[in-house]
C-alpha cells in the first residue's frame, strides 16, 4: 500500500487530447493502476516531466513522439499498447530508450481468426463469386480441398505462429518462414534467403506477418513475387512497406497473382486517389486484422508497471539493433 502522504509516481500517456478514445484508455489505465498518477503528457509541468522514468504510448505520429520524448530527460522505458513498434524504433535508438511492445495472447487469437477468415475468403474464391454476382454470371469454379491449398506464413513470431497453427488445425497445408530455423508440429518450416526461394514456388496463399525492418522492407517485390506459382494470392497483415506496392500492382495487372487482401499500407488511411482502392483484384481493409483488445492489453501493461515499481525490472524489450 502507498502511504496517503506519498505522492503517486507520475505515469504519462503519450497521446494527444484530440486522439479518439484517449479518455477511455486513461480511465481504464487508472482503474488497473490505482497506485500510479495516470495523466496525459500535455498536462505535466517541466518539473513533473523530469521525474518520469516510464511512460505508455499507442504509436503516435513520429513528429509528436519526438517532441514528447524530448520533454522526458529521465525516461528509461516506454510501454507500447501495440504489438508493431517500428514507428518507435528510430526515436528510441537515438535516445537509448527501451521499448516494451504488447505481447498479448488475445491479440494472437484475433490475428489467427483473421488469418483463417481471409484465407477461407481466398480459398473458397469469394472475390471471384462476388464479381460473378456483379456480372450476373452463374459459373461454378473448380473446388479443391483445404489440404491441397498451400498457405505460407512469412514470420513465425507471436502472431505468425498462432496463425500457422490455426490454419493447420483447419486442414490447410501450412508452411512458415522465419529468420532463424524453427520447428513447429505439422508445419513445414523454412528460414533465410534460401528458404524463401524454396517455399514461394510451392505456395498458393502467402500470409505476411513480418515486422518492418531494414531487411524486410520491400521484401516482396517483382523478383520474389515472380517465384510464386501463377494464380497465387497474398494477404498482408504486417506493414504496407514489406511489399513494394508498384511491383504488386504490376503482378496483379498481369494476372500473375489472383488476388491481394491488404490490411496495411505505407500511408494510412490509404489516400483516396490510390489505385489500390478500385483495383478489381484487391480487397482493402482498414488495418483491422488484430486490434488491441483494451480489456486484456491494459491488464498486461498494468502487470509490467507494477513489477517494475516493485523490483526495478523492465519487461523483455525490443532489440533496437535488430529492429523488432
Ligand atoms: P514477432 O513476434 O517479433 O515475430 C517476428 C517474426 O518475423 C519472427 O519469426 C522473425 O524471425 C521473423 N523475421 C523478422 N525479420 C525477418 C527476416 N529478415 N527474415 C525472415 N524472418 C524474419 O512479431 P509478431 O508479434 O508476430 O508481429 C508481426 C507483425 O504483425 C508486427 O511487427 C506488426 O507489423 C504486425 N501487426 C499487425 C496488426 C494488424 O492488425 N494488421 C496487429 C498487430 C501486429 P525469428 O523468429 O527467426 O526471429
PDB file of C-alpha atoms and ligand atoms in Angstrom, residues 83-84 101 111 155-160 177-180 182 209-211 215-216 237-239 263-264 287 289-290 324, ligand 1:
ATOM      1  CA  UNK A  83       2.446  -5.164 -30.987  1.00  0.00           C
ATOM      2  CA  UNK A  84       4.109  -3.486 -34.002  1.00  0.00           C
ATOM      3  CA  UNK A 101       5.805  -3.939 -27.065  1.00  0.00           C
ATOM      4  CA  UNK A 111      -4.888 -12.431 -35.663  1.00  0.00           C
ATOM      5  CA  UNK A 155       7.153 -14.520 -39.986  1.00  0.00           C
ATOM      6  CA  UNK A 156       6.763 -17.110 -37.241  1.00  0.00           C
ATOM      7  CA  UNK A 157       6.676 -14.800 -34.222  1.00  0.00           C
ATOM      8  CA  UNK A 158       3.925 -14.373 -31.636  1.00  0.00           C
ATOM      9  CA  UNK A 159       1.302 -13.718 -34.323  1.00  0.00           C
ATOM     10  CA  UNK A 160       2.624 -15.747 -37.256  1.00  0.00           C
ATOM     11  CA  UNK A 177       9.283 -18.839 -42.935  1.00  0.00           C
ATOM     12  CA  UNK A 178      11.452 -17.001 -40.408  1.00  0.00           C
ATOM     13  CA  UNK A 179      14.967 -15.600 -39.923  1.00  0.00           C
ATOM     14  CA  UNK A 180      16.225 -18.388 -37.677  1.00  0.00           C
ATOM     15  CA  UNK A 182      12.194 -23.209 -36.239  1.00  0.00           C
ATOM     16  CA  UNK A 209       3.331 -11.329 -40.705  1.00  0.00           C
ATOM     17  CA  UNK A 210       6.856  -9.919 -40.671  1.00  0.00           C
ATOM     18  CA  UNK A 211       7.899  -6.837 -38.720  1.00  0.00           C
ATOM     19  CA  UNK A 215      15.792  -6.380 -44.017  1.00  0.00           C
ATOM     20  CA  UNK A 216      12.075  -6.849 -44.650  1.00  0.00           C
ATOM     21  CA  UNK A 237      -1.442  -8.184 -42.203  1.00  0.00           C
ATOM     22  CA  UNK A 238       2.037  -6.865 -41.285  1.00  0.00           C
ATOM     23  CA  UNK A 239       3.091  -3.438 -42.574  1.00  0.00           C
ATOM     24  CA  UNK A 263      -4.948  -4.594 -44.298  1.00  0.00           C
ATOM     25  CA  UNK A 264      -1.897  -2.324 -44.010  1.00  0.00           C
ATOM     26  CA  UNK A 287      -5.971  -2.050 -40.517  1.00  0.00           C
ATOM     27  CA  UNK A 289      -6.809  -7.704 -38.675  1.00  0.00           C
ATOM     28  CA  UNK A 290      -5.972  -7.724 -34.957  1.00  0.00           C
ATOM     29  CA  UNK A 324      11.907  -5.853 -33.786  1.00  0.00           C
TER      30      UNK A 324
HETATM   31  P1  LIG B   1       7.465 -11.046 -33.654  1.00  0.00           P
HETATM   32  O1  LIG B   1       6.991 -11.897 -32.518  1.00  0.00           O
HETATM   33  O2  LIG B   1       8.562 -10.068 -33.404  1.00  0.00           O
HETATM   34  O3  LIG B   1       7.918 -12.065 -34.823  1.00  0.00           O
HETATM   35  C1  LIG B   1       8.538 -11.633 -35.977  1.00  0.00           C
HETATM   36  C2  LIG B   1       8.816 -12.841 -36.872  1.00  0.00           C
HETATM   37  O4  LIG B   1       9.350 -12.352 -38.111  1.00  0.00           O
HETATM   38  C3  LIG B   1       9.844 -13.803 -36.289  1.00  0.00           C
HETATM   39  O5  LIG B   1       9.502 -15.132 -36.598  1.00  0.00           O
HETATM   40  C4  LIG B   1      11.128 -13.416 -37.038  1.00  0.00           C
HETATM   41  O6  LIG B   1      12.057 -14.456 -37.228  1.00  0.00           O
HETATM   42  C5  LIG B   1      10.564 -13.019 -38.382  1.00  0.00           C
HETATM   43  N1  LIG B   1      11.504 -12.147 -39.080  1.00  0.00           N
HETATM   44  C6  LIG B   1      11.935 -10.911 -38.726  1.00  0.00           C
HETATM   45  N2  LIG B   1      12.819 -10.447 -39.618  1.00  0.00           N
HETATM   46  C7  LIG B   1      12.953 -11.415 -40.563  1.00  0.00           C
HETATM   47  C8  LIG B   1      13.722 -11.533 -41.739  1.00  0.00           C
HETATM   48  N3  LIG B   1      14.560 -10.562 -42.150  1.00  0.00           N
HETATM   49  N4  LIG B   1      13.619 -12.671 -42.467  1.00  0.00           N
HETATM   50  C9  LIG B   1      12.793 -13.677 -42.064  1.00  0.00           C
HETATM   51  N5  LIG B   1      12.026 -13.618 -40.946  1.00  0.00           N
HETATM   52  C10 LIG B   1      12.122 -12.504 -40.212  1.00  0.00           C
HETATM   53  O7  LIG B   1       6.254 -10.230 -34.293  1.00  0.00           O
HETATM   54  P2  LIG B   1       4.671 -10.501 -34.141  1.00  0.00           P
HETATM   55  O8  LIG B   1       4.218 -10.123 -32.764  1.00  0.00           O
HETATM   56  O9  LIG B   1       4.374 -11.861 -34.641  1.00  0.00           O
HETATM   57  O10 LIG B   1       4.084  -9.386 -35.118  1.00  0.00           O
HETATM   58  C11 LIG B   1       4.391  -9.361 -36.510  1.00  0.00           C
HETATM   59  C12 LIG B   1       3.903  -8.061 -37.119  1.00  0.00           C
HETATM   60  O11 LIG B   1       2.465  -8.054 -37.195  1.00  0.00           O
HETATM   61  C13 LIG B   1       4.165  -6.790 -36.298  1.00  0.00           C
HETATM   62  O12 LIG B   1       5.508  -6.357 -36.443  1.00  0.00           O
HETATM   63  C14 LIG B   1       3.173  -5.818 -36.905  1.00  0.00           C
HETATM   64  O13 LIG B   1       3.799  -5.194 -38.008  1.00  0.00           O
HETATM   65  C15 LIG B   1       2.053  -6.714 -37.410  1.00  0.00           C
HETATM   66  N6  LIG B   1       0.752  -6.484 -36.713  1.00  0.00           N
HETATM   67  C16 LIG B   1      -0.332  -6.172 -37.479  1.00  0.00           C
HETATM   68  C17 LIG B   1      -1.578  -5.988 -36.885  1.00  0.00           C
HETATM   69  C18 LIG B   1      -2.795  -5.703 -37.726  1.00  0.00           C
HETATM   70  O14 LIG B   1      -3.887  -5.505 -37.189  1.00  0.00           O
HETATM   71  N7  LIG B   1      -2.677  -5.698 -39.040  1.00  0.00           N
HETATM   72  C19 LIG B   1      -1.723  -6.126 -35.488  1.00  0.00           C
HETATM   73  C20 LIG B   1      -0.583  -6.437 -34.742  1.00  0.00           C
HETATM   74  C21 LIG B   1       0.653  -6.614 -35.357  1.00  0.00           C
HETATM   75  P3  LIG B   1      12.816 -15.168 -35.994  1.00  0.00           P
HETATM   76  O15 LIG B   1      11.743 -15.991 -35.326  1.00  0.00           O
HETATM   77  O16 LIG B   1      13.830 -16.003 -36.622  1.00  0.00           O
HETATM   78  O17 LIG B   1      13.340 -14.056 -35.136  1.00  0.00           O
END
